Amino acid sequence: MMQSTLRRQASRIITTTAIIARNTTRKTAVNNARCFSAQPAMDERPLVPGIGRGKTSTGLVGVPVDHDAVPKMIIKYQALLDKLAASDMPPSAQYRINVEKIARYRIAAAQNNLDDPEKVEELCNCGQVEELVIQADNEMKVMDMYLRNRWWELVKPVEIELNPNHEDDHGDIEWGEAPEEKK
């Protein structure tokens, strides 16, 4: 008798779960149907194949089209800046200076052209926006290694000796006549 009660309760749970799943699927299908329309919304520009939202391929194997690449760029490059700010790397480290300049430039380019990925690509001049997102990911990995190993401590300043006296530009070498060729 106890087994039959358990079976009935399990059957009710399964039936209730199936009804909830079916209703959820119906609501989702109705909501999705409302999102798609043959007519573009009043504020949207028409889709142009291969440009912006009409882009279907990057032309690069393994790099899919990402229509949200520009906002992702902003987030990822800002994460690079935040990580640098939280690190103990000195502000005078050349790696830090270079990464900060690149990140700030790319963030500004992306923020000023949120709806125009082609303009961002043109300004950054380092590939498609999808590639710029990948570059930010790769730079984060390099930065982790750089910070973990404290590589900025390995770079020593080098004194460069300049000779303002142009009379002695050749050091100890005497330049004379060109040697004759042996025949």
Short mmCIF file of C-alpha atoms in Angstrom, two decimals:
data_model
loop_
_atom_site.label_atom_id
_atom_site.label_comp_id
_atom_site.label_asym_id
_atom_site.label_seq_id
_atom_site.Cartn_x
_atom_site.Cartn_y
_atom_site.Cartn_z
CA MET A 1 0.00 0.00 0.00
CA MET A 2 2.85 2.35 0.77
CA GLN A 3 4.42 1.72 -2.64
CA SER A 4 1.21 2.58 -4.46
CA THR A 5 0.98 5.87 -2.52
CA LEU A 6 4.54 6.73 -3.44
CA ARG A 7 3.87 5.89 -7.07
CA ARG A 8 0.81 8.16 -7.15
CA GLN A 9 2.76 11.02 -5.58
CA ALA A 10 5.62 10.54 -8.04
CA SER A 11 3.12 10.44 -10.90
CA ARG A 12 1.54 13.73 -9.71
CA ILE A 13 4.98 15.37 -9.47
CA ILE A 14 5.91 14.23 -12.96
CA THR A 15 2.55 15.39 -14.37
CA THR A 16 2.84 18.78 -12.64
CA THR A 17 6.39 19.20 -13.92
CA ALA A 18 5.28 18.35 -17.46
CA ILE A 19 2.42 20.89 -17.30
CA ILE A 20 4.73 23.62 -16.01
CA ALA A 21 7.30 22.83 -18.73
CA ARG A 22 4.61 22.85 -21.44
CA ASN A 23 3.18 26.21 -20.25
CA THR A 24 6.65 27.72 -20.00
CA THR A 25 7.43 26.59 -23.53
CA ARG A 26 4.17 28.10 -24.81
CA LYS A 27 4.85 31.44 -23.07
CA THR A 28 8.40 31.50 -24.36
CA ALA A 29 7.24 30.72 -27.88
CA VAL A 30 4.62 33.49 -27.70
CA ASN A 31 7.18 35.97 -26.34
CA ASN A 32 9.71 35.00 -29.00
CA ALA A 33 7.11 35.39 -31.72
CA ARG A 34 6.48 38.93 -30.55
CA CYS A 35 10.19 39.77 -30.76
CA PHE A 36 10.52 38.94 -34.43
CA SER A 37 8.74 40.93 -37.05
CA ALA A 38 8.89 41.30 -40.81
CA GLN A 39 8.83 45.06 -40.31
CA PRO A 40 11.89 46.70 -38.69
CA ALA A 41 11.19 48.78 -35.61
CA MET A 42 10.99 52.52 -36.15
CA ASP A 43 14.33 53.18 -34.42
CA GLU A 44 16.30 50.45 -36.21
CA ARG A 45 18.28 51.01 -39.37
CA PRO A 46 17.68 48.53 -42.19
CA LEU A 47 19.91 45.45 -42.17
CA VAL A 48 22.65 45.59 -44.76
CA PRO A 49 24.17 42.19 -45.54
CA GLY A 50 27.77 41.95 -44.33
CA ILE A 51 27.68 45.22 -42.35
CA GLY A 52 26.91 45.70 -38.65
CA ARG A 53 23.99 43.51 -37.55
CA GLY A 54 23.87 42.02 -41.04
CA LYS A 55 27.37 40.58 -40.67
CA THR A 56 27.21 36.81 -41.01
CA SER A 57 30.88 35.81 -41.05
CA THR A 58 34.22 37.15 -39.88
CA GLY A 59 36.01 35.25 -42.60
CA LEU A 60 38.30 33.84 -39.91
CA VAL A 61 38.21 30.15 -39.03
CA GLY A 62 37.17 29.66 -35.42
CA VAL A 63 36.11 33.28 -34.88
CA PRO A 64 32.32 33.56 -34.99
CA VAL A 65 30.45 36.81 -35.53
CA ASP A 66 29.68 38.58 -32.25
CA HIS A 67 27.16 41.38 -32.59
CA ASP A 68 27.91 42.44 -28.99
CA ALA A 69 31.68 42.67 -29.48
CA VAL A 70 31.89 46.45 -29.01
CA PRO A 71 30.33 46.46 -25.50
CA LYS A 72 32.44 43.39 -24.64
CA MET A 73 35.54 45.32 -25.70
CA ILE A 74 34.73 48.09 -23.26
CA ILE A 75 34.22 45.62 -20.40
CA LYS A 76 37.36 43.60 -21.11
CA TYR A 77 39.70 46.56 -21.65
CA GLN A 78 38.31 48.21 -18.51
CA ALA A 79 39.07 44.98 -16.64
CA LEU A 80 42.68 45.28 -17.85
CA LEU A 81 42.88 48.83 -16.50
CA ASP A 82 41.31 47.79 -13.20
CA LYS A 83 43.77 44.93 -12.79
CA LEU A 84 46.70 47.27 -13.46
CA ALA A 85 45.37 49.81 -10.96
CA ALA A 86 45.04 47.11 -8.28
CA SER A 87 48.53 45.73 -8.95
CA ASP A 88 51.80 46.75 -7.36
CA MET A 89 53.42 47.37 -10.74
CA PRO A 90 54.98 50.84 -10.70
CA PRO A 91 53.40 53.48 -12.95
CA SER A 92 56.77 53.95 -14.64
CA ALA A 93 56.91 50.34 -15.94
CA GLN A 94 56.86 50.49 -19.74
CA TYR A 95 54.51 47.50 -20.03
CA ARG A 96 51.97 49.26 -17.81
CA ILE A 97 52.29 52.50 -19.79
CA ASN A 98 51.74 50.69 -23.10
CA VAL A 99 48.78 48.61 -21.91
CA GLU A 100 47.09 51.62 -20.34
CA LYS A 101 47.45 53.71 -23.52
CA ILE A 102 46.13 50.94 -25.76
CA ALA A 103 43.24 50.07 -23.43
CA ARG A 104 42.16 53.68 -22.96
CA TYR A 105 42.30 54.36 -26.69
CA ARG A 106 40.25 51.28 -27.56
CA ILE A 107 37.69 52.00 -24.82
CA ALA A 108 37.26 55.55 -26.13
CA ALA A 109 36.93 54.32 -29.73
CA ALA A 110 34.30 51.77 -28.68
CA GLN A 111 32.33 54.19 -26.47
CA ASN A 112 32.22 56.84 -29.18
CA ASN A 113 31.06 54.33 -31.82
CA LEU A 114 28.85 51.81 -30.01
CA ASP A 115 26.62 51.27 -33.03
CA ASP A 116 29.38 51.29 -35.64
CA PRO A 117 31.77 48.33 -35.28
CA GLU A 118 33.37 49.12 -38.63
CA LYS A 119 34.41 52.56 -37.33
CA VAL A 120 35.88 50.94 -34.19
CA GLU A 121 37.84 48.54 -36.40
CA GLU A 122 39.09 51.45 -38.52
CA LEU A 123 40.17 53.50 -35.50
CA CYS A 124 41.90 50.64 -33.71
CA ASN A 125 43.48 49.31 -36.92
CA CYS A 126 44.17 45.89 -35.36
CA GLY A 127 41.54 43.63 -36.91
CA GLN A 128 37.84 43.06 -36.56
CA VAL A 129 36.01 43.82 -33.31
CA GLU A 130 35.79 40.10 -32.61
CA GLU A 131 39.59 39.93 -32.84
CA LEU A 132 39.93 42.94 -30.53
CA VAL A 133 37.91 41.07 -27.89
CA ILE A 134 40.24 38.07 -28.31
CA GLN A 135 43.23 40.39 -28.00
CA ALA A 136 41.87 41.72 -24.70
CA ASP A 137 41.47 38.15 -23.41
CA ASN A 138 45.01 37.29 -24.47
CA GLU A 139 46.41 40.45 -22.89
CA MET A 140 44.73 39.50 -19.61
CA LYS A 141 46.60 36.18 -19.69
CA VAL A 142 49.89 37.93 -20.44
CA MET A 143 49.24 40.44 -17.67
CA ASP A 144 48.60 37.64 -15.18
CA MET A 145 51.99 36.14 -16.06
CA TYR A 146 53.67 39.55 -15.96
CA LEU A 147 52.26 40.33 -12.51
CA ARG A 148 52.87 36.85 -11.11
CA ASN A 149 56.52 36.81 -12.20
CA ARG A 150 57.09 40.53 -11.48
CA TRP A 151 58.86 40.90 -14.82
CA TRP A 152 59.11 44.68 -14.53
CA GLU A 153 61.79 44.08 -11.88
CA LEU A 154 63.95 42.25 -14.42
CA VAL A 155 64.20 45.24 -16.73
CA LYS A 156 67.22 47.30 -15.75
CA PRO A 157 67.81 50.83 -16.98
CA VAL A 158 70.59 51.10 -19.51
CA GLU A 159 72.82 54.12 -19.79
CA ILE A 160 73.28 55.20 -23.35
CA GLU A 161 76.45 57.11 -24.02
CA LEU A 162 76.06 59.75 -26.65
CA ASN A 163 79.05 61.31 -28.34
CA PRO A 164 78.31 64.92 -29.18
CA ASN A 165 81.73 65.25 -30.79
CA HIS A 166 81.22 64.15 -34.39
CA GLU A 167 84.94 64.09 -35.13
CA ASP A 168 85.38 60.77 -33.36
CA ASP A 169 82.30 58.91 -34.65
CA HIS A 170 84.27 55.85 -35.81
CA GLY A 171 86.06 54.97 -32.59
CA ASP A 172 89.48 53.38 -33.06
CA ILE A 173 88.86 52.26 -36.64
CA GLU A 174 90.95 53.96 -39.32
CA TRP A 175 89.14 54.24 -42.59
CA GLY A 176 91.43 54.47 -45.54
CA GLU A 177 91.35 53.53 -49.15
CA ALA A 178 89.13 50.66 -50.16
CA PRO A 179 91.13 47.45 -50.59
CA GLU A 180 91.87 46.44 -54.15
CA GLU A 181 90.10 43.40 -55.43
CA LYS A 182 92.27 40.37 -56.13
CA LYS A 183 92.01 39.03 -59.63
#
